PDB file of C-alpha atoms in Angstrom:
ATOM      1  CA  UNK A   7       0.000   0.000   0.000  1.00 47.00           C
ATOM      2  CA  UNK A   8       1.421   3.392  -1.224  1.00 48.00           C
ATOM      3  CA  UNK A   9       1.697   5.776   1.335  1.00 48.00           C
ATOM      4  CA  UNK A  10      -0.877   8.075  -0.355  1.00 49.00           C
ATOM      5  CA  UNK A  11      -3.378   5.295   0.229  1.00 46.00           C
ATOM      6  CA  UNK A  12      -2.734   4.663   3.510  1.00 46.00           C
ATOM      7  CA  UNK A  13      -2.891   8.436   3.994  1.00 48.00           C
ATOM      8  CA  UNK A  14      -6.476   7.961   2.774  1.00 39.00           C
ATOM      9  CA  UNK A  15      -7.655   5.024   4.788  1.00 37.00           C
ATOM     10  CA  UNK A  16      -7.390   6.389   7.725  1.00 35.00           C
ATOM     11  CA  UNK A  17      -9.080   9.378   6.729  1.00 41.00           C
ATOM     12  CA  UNK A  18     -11.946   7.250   5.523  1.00 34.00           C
ATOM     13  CA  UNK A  19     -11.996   5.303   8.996  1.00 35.00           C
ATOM     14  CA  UNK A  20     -11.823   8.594  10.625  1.00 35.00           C
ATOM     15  CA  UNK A  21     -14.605   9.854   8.726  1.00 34.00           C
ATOM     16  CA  UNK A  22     -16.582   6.139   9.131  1.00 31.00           C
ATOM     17  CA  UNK A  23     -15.998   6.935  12.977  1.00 32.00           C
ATOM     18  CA  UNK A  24     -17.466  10.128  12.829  1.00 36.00           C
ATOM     19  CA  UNK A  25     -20.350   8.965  11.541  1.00 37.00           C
ATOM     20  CA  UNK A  26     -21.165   6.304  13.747  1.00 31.00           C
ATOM     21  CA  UNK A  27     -20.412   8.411  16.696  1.00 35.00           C
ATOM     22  CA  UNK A  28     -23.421  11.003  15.344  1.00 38.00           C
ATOM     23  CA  UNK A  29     -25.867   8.532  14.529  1.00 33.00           C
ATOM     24  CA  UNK A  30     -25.614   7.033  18.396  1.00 38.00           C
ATOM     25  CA  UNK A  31     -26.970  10.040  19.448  1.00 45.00           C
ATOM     26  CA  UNK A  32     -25.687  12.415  22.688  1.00 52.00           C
ATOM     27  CA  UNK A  33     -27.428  10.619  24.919  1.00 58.00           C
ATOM     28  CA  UNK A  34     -26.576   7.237  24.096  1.00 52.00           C
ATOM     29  CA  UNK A  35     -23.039   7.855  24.423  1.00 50.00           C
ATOM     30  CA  UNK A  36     -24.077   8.825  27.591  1.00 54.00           C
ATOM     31  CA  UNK A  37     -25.826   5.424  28.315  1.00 48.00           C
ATOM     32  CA  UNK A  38     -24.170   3.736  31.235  1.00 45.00           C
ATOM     33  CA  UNK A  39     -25.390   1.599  34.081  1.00 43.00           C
ATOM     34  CA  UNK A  40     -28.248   2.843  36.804  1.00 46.00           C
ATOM     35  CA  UNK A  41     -25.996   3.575  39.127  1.00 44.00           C
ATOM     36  CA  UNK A  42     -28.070   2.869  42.690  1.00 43.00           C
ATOM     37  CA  UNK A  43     -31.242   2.521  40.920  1.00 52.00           C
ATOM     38  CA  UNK A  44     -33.725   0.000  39.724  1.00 57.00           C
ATOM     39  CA  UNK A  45     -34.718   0.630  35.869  1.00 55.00           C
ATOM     40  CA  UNK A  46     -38.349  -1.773  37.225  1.00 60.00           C
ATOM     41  CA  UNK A  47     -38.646   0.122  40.357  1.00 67.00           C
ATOM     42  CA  UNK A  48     -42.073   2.691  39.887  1.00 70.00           C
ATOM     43  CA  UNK A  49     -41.256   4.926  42.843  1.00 83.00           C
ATOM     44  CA  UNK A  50     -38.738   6.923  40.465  1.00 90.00           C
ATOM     45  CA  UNK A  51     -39.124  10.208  39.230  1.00 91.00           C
ATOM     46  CA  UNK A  52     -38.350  11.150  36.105  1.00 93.00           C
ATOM     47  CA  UNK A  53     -37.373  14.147  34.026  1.00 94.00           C
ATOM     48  CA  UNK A  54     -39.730  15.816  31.307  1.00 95.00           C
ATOM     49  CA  UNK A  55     -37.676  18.155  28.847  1.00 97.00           C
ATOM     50  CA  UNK A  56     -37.386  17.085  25.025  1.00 97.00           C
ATOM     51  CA  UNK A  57     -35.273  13.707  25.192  1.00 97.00           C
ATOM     52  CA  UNK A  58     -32.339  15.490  23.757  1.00 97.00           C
ATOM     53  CA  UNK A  59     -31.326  16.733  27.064  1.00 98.00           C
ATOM     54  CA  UNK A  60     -31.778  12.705  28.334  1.00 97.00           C
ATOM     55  CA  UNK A  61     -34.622  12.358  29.584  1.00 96.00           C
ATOM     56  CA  UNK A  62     -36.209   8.877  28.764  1.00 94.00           C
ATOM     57  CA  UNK A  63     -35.004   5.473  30.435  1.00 91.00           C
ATOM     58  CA  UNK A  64     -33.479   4.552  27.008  1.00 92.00           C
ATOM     59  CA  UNK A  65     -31.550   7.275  27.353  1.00 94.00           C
ATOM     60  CA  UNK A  66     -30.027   6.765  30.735  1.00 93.00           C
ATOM     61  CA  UNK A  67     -32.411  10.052  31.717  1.00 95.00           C
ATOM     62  CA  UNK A  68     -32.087  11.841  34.803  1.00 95.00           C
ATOM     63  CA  UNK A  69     -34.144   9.856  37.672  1.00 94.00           C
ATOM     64  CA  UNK A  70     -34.377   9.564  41.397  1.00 92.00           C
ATOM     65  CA  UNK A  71     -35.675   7.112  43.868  1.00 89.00           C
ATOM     66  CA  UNK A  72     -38.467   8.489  45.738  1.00 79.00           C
ATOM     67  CA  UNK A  73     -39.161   6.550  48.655  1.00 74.00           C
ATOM     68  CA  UNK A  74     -38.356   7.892  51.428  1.00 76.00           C
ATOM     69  CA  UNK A  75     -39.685  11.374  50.173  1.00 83.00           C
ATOM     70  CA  UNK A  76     -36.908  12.926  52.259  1.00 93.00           C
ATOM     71  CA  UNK A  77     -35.363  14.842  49.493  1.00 96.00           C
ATOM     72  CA  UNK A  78     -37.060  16.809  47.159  1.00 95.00           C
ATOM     73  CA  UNK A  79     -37.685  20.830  45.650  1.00 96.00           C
ATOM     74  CA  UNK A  80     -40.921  22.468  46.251  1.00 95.00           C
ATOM     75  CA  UNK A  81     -43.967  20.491  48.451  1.00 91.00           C
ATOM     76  CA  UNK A  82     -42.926  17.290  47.689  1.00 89.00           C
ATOM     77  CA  UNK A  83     -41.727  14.740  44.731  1.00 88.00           C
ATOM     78  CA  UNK A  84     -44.360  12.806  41.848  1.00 83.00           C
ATOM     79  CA  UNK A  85     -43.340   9.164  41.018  1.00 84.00           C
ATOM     80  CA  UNK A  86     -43.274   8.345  36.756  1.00 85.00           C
ATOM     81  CA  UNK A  87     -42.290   4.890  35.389  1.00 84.00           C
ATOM     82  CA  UNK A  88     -40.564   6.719  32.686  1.00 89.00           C
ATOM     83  CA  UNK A  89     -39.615  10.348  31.360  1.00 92.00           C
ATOM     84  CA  UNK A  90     -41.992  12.411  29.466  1.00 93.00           C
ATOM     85  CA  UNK A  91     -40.608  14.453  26.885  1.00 96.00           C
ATOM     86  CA  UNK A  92     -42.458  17.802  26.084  1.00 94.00           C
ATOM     87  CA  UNK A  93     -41.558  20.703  24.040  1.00 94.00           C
ATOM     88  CA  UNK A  94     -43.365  22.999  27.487  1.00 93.00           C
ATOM     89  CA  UNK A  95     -41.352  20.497  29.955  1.00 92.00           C
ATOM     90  CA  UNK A  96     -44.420  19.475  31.529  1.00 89.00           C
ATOM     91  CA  UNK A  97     -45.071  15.769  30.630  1.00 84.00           C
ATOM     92  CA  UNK A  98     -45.365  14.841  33.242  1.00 74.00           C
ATOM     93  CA  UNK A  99     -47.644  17.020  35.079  1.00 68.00           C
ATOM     94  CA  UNK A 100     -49.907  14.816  32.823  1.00 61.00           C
ATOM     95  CA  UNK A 101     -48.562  11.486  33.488  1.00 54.00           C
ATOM     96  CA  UNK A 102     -47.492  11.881  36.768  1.00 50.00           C
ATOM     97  CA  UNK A 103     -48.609   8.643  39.521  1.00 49.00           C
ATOM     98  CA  UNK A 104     -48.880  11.071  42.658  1.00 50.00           C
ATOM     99  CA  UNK A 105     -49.870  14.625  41.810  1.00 52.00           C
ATOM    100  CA  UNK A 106     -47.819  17.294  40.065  1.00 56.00           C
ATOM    101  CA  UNK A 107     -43.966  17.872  41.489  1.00 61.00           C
ATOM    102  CA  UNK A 108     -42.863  20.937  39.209  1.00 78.00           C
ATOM    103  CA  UNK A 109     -42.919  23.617  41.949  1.00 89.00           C
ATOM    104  CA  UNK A 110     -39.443  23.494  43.375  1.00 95.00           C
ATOM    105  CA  UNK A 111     -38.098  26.493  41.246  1.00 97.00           C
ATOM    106  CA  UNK A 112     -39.399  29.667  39.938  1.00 96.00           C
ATOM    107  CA  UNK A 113     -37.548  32.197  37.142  1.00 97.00           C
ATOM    108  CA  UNK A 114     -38.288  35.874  37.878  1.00 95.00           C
ATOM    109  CA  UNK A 115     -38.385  36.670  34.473  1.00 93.00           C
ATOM    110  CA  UNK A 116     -36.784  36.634  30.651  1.00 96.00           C
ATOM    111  CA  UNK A 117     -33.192  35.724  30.908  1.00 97.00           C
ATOM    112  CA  UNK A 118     -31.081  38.623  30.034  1.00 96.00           C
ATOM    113  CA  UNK A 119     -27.468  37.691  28.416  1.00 95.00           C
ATOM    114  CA  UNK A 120     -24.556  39.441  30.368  1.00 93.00           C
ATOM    115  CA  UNK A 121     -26.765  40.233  33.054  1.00 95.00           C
ATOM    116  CA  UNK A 122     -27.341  37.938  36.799  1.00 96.00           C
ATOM    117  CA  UNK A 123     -30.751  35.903  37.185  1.00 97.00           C
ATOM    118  CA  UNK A 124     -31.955  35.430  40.333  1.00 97.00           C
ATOM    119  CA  UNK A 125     -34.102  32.322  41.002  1.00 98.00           C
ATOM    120  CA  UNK A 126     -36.012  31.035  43.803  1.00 98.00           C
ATOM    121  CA  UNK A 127     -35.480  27.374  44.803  1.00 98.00           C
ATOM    122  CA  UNK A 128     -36.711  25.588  47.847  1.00 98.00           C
ATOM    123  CA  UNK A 129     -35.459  22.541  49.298  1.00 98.00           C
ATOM    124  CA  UNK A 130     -36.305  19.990  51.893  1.00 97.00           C
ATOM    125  CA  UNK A 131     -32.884  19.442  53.965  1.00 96.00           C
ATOM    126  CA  UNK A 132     -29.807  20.888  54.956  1.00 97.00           C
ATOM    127  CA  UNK A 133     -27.385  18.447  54.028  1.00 97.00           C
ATOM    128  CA  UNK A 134     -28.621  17.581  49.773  1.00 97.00           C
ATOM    129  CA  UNK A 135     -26.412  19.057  47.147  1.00 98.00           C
ATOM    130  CA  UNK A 136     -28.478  20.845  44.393  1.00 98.00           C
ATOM    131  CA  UNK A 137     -26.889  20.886  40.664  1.00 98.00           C
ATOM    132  CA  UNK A 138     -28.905  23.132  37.913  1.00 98.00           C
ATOM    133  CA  UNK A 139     -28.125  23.276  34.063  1.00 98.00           C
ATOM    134  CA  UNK A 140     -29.803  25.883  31.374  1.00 98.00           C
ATOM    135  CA  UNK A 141     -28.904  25.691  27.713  1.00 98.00           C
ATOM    136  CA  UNK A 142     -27.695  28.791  26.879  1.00 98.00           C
ATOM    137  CA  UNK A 143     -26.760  28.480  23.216  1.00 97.00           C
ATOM    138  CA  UNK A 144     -30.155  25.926  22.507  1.00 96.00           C
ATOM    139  CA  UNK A 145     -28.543  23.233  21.261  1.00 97.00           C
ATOM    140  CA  UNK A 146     -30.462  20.816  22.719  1.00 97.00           C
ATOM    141  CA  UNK A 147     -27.992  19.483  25.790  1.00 97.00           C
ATOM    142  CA  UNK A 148     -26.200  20.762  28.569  1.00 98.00           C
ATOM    143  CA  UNK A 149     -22.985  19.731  27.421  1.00 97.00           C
ATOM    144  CA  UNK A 150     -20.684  22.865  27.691  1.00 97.00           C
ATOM    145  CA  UNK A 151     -19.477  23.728  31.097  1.00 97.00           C
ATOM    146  CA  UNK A 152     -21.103  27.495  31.822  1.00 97.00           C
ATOM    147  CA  UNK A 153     -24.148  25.692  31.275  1.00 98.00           C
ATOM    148  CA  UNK A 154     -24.139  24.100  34.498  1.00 98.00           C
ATOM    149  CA  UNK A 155     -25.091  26.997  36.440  1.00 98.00           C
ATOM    150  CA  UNK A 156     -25.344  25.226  40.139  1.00 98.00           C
ATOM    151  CA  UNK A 157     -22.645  22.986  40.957  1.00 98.00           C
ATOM    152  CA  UNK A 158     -23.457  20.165  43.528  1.00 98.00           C
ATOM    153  CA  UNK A 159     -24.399  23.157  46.030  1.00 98.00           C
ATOM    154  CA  UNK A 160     -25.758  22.761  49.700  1.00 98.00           C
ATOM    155  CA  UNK A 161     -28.443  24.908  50.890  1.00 98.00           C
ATOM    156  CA  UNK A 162     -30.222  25.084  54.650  1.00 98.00           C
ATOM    157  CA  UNK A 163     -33.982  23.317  54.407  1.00 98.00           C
ATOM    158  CA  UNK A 164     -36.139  25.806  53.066  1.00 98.00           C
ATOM    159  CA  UNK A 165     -36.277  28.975  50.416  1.00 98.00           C
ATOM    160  CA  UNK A 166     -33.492  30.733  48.938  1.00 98.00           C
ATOM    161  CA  UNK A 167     -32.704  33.351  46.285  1.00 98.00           C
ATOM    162  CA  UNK A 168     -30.039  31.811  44.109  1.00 98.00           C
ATOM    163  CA  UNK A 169     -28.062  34.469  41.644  1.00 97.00           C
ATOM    164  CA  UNK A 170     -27.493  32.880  38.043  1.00 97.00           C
ATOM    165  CA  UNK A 171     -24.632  34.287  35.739  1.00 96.00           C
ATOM    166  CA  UNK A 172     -25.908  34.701  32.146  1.00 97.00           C
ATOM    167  CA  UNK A 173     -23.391  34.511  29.344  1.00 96.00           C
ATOM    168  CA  UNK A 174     -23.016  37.539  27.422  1.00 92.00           C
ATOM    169  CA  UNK A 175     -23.319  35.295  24.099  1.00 92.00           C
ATOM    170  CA  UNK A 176     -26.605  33.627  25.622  1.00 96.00           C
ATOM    171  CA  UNK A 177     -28.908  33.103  22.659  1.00 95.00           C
ATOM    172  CA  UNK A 178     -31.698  34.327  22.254  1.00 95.00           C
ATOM    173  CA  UNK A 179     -35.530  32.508  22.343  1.00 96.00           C
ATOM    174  CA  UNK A 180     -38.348  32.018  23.501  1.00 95.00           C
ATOM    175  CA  UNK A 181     -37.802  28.860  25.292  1.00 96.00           C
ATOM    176  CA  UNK A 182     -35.007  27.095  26.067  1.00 98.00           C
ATOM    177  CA  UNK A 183     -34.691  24.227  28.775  1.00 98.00           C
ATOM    178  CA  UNK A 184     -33.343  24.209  32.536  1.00 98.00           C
ATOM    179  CA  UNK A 185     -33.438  21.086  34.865  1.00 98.00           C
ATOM    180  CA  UNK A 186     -32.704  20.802  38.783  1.00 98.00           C
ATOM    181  CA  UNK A 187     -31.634  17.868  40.634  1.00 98.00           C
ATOM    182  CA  UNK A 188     -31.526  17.826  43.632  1.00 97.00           C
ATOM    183  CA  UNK A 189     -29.949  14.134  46.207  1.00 96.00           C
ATOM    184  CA  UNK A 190     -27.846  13.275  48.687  1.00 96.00           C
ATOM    185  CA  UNK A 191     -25.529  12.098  46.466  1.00 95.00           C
ATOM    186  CA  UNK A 192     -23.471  14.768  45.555  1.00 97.00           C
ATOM    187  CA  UNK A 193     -21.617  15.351  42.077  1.00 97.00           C
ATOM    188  CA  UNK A 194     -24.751  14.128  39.777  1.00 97.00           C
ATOM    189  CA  UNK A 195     -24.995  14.763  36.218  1.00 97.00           C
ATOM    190  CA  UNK A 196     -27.709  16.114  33.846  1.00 98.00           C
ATOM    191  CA  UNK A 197     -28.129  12.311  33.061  1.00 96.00           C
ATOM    192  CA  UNK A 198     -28.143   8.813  34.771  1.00 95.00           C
ATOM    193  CA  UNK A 199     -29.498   7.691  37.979  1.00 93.00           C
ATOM    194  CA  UNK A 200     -29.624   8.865  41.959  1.00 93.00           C
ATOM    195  CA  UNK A 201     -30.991   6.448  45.009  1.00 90.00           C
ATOM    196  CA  UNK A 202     -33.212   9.258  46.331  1.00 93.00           C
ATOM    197  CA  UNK A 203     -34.340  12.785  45.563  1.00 95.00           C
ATOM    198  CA  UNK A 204     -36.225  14.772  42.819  1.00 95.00           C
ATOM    199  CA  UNK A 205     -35.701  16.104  39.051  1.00 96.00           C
ATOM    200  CA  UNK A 206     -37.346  19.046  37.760  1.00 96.00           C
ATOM    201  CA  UNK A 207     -37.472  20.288  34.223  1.00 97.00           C
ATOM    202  CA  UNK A 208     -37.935  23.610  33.269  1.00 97.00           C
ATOM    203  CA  UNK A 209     -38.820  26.159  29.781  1.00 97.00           C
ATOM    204  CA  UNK A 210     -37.655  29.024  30.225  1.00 97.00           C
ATOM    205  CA  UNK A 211     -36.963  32.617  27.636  1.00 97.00           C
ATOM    206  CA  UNK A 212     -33.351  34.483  27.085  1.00 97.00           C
ATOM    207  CA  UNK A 213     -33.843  37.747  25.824  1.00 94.00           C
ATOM    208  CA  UNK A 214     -32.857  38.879  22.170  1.00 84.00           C
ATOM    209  CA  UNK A 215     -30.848  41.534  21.196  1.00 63.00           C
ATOM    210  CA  UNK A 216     -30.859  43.791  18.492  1.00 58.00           C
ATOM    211  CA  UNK A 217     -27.083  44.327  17.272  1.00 56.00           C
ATOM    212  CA  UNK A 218     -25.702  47.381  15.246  1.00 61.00           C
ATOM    213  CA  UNK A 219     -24.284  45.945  11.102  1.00 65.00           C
ATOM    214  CA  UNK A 220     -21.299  48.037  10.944  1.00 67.00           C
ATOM    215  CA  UNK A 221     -17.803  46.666   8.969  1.00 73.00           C
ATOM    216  CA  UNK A 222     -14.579  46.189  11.146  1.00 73.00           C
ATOM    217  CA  UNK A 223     -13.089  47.772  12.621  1.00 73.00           C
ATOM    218  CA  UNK A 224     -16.476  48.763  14.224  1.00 60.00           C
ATOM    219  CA  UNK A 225     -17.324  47.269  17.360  1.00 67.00           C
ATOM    220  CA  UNK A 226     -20.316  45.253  16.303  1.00 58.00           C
ATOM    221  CA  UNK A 227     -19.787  41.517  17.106  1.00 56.00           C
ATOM    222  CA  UNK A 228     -20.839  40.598  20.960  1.00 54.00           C
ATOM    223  CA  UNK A 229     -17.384  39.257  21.103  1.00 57.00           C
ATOM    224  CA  UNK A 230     -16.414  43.053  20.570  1.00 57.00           C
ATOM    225  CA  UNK A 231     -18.897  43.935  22.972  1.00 60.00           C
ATOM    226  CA  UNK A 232     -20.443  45.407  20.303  1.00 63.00           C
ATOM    227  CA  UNK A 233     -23.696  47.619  20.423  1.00 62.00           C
ATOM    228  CA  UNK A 234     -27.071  46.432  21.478  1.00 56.00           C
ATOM    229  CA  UNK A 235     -30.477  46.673  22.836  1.00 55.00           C
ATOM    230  CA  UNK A 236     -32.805  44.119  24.468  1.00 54.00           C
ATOM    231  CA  UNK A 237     -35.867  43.520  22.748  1.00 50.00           C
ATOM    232  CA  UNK A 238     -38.979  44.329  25.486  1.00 50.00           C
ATOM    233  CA  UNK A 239     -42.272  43.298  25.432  1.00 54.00           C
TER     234      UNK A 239
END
C-alpha cells in the first residue's frame, strides 16, 4: 500500500468513525449503568424536557428514587415509570402517579445575556447538594461547562434566592430548557441515575438583542462587545 493510500484510509476510517459516533446520538453515548437505581422500580421520578437533554429510560435520563420522600424541591416529589418528553417540559404534570412535582423552582423573568438571574429554589434538607443546568446556546444538551449553572451546592432546608450568571453570548428565544436535581448524592450529572431525591425540568426565555451591522473595525460583534439593545415586550 502506497503511502498516499494509507494516507487515505485512515481518513476514511476517521470519517466512518465520525459517523457512527453522530448517529448514536448524545445521549446514548451517555448510556451507562443505573448507578443505585432499579430501571423496574415505579417509585422513580423522572425528568420531562425534550429527550435530547436525556430524559427517557433509554436514554439513561435523569431519575431519582423516591421513597423515602426525604429529598425533594418544592412540596414534595411525583413518582413516573418513565420520562416524558415535552416541548413545554411538563409531561409529566400529565402522566405523573402522585400529583404534580414541578414547583421546586421559579424564574423571575426573561433571561437577560450578560446580566445575573436570580431564582427562587426551595429545598427539603440541609445536608442535599443541588446541581442546575440551562442551555444557553439551545442546542439541545447541557454539554458545555457554563451551562451548568449550580454545581453540587448545599443549601439550609427551606427557600433561597439563588443568583445565576448569564453569558453575554446567551442566545436568544423564547424557550429554552433548565433542569434541577436535587440528592444526597453529591456530584450528579444532567443524566443517569440517583438512590433518592427529585428532578425538575424547566422552559424558560433568554432575551434577544438587536445588534448594530457596521464593517470592522467597528465594534459590532458581541465578542467586541459590540452595540445592542434588548428587545422588550
Amino acid at each position: 500500500m502506497g503511502k498516499g493510500t494509507g494516507t487515505w484510509f485512515v481518513w476514511i476510517c476517521i470519517i466512518v468513525l465520525v459517523g457512527l459516533l453522530a448517529a448514536v446520538g448524545n445521549c446514548d453515548l451517555k448510556n451507562g449503568d443505573w448507578g443505585a437505581t432499579d430501571p423496574g422500580n415505579p417509585d422513580i421520578d423522572w425528568g420531562d424536557a425534550p429527550d435530547s437533554y436525556c430524559t427517557l429510560r433509554v436514554s439513561n435520563g435523569a431519575h431519582h428514587v423516591a421513597i423515602d420522600d426525604l429529598y425533594y424541591l418544592g412540596k414534595g416529589v411525583d413518582r413516573e415509570n418513565d420520562g416524558a418528553p415535552s416541548l413545554d417540559a411538563d409531561g409529566d404534570d400529565n402522566k405523573q402517579i402522585r400529583g404534580d412535582d414541578e414547583d421546586g423552582v421559579q424564574f423571575h423573568g426573561d433571561l437577560v445575556p450578560g446580566q445575573t438571574a436570580n431564582v427562587t429554589v426551595t429545598v427539603s434538607q440541609s445536608n442535599g447538594y443541588l446541581s442546575a443546568w440551562i442551555d444557553f446556546n439551545c442546542d439541545g444538551d447541557w454539554d458545555e461547562p457554563e451551562e451548568h449553572v449550580i454545581v453540587s451546592q448545599q443549601y439550609p432546608a427551606g427557600t433561597h434566592q439563588i443568583n445565576i450568571v448569564v453569558p453575554q453570548h446567551a442566545v436568544g428565544t423564547n424557550r429554552t430548557y433548565a433542569r434541577f436535581r436535587y440528592s444526597s448524592t453529591p456530584n450528579l450529572d444532567y443524566f443517569g441515575g440517583a438512590s433518592d431525591g427529585e428532578v425538575e425540568d424547566y422552559t424558560v426565555a433568554i432575551k434577544e438583542s438587536d445588534f448594530g451591522d457596521a464593517p470592522e473595525p467597528y465594534p459590532t460583534m458581541i465578542g467586541q462587545n459590540g452595540a445592542r439593545h434588548m428587545f422588550v415586550d
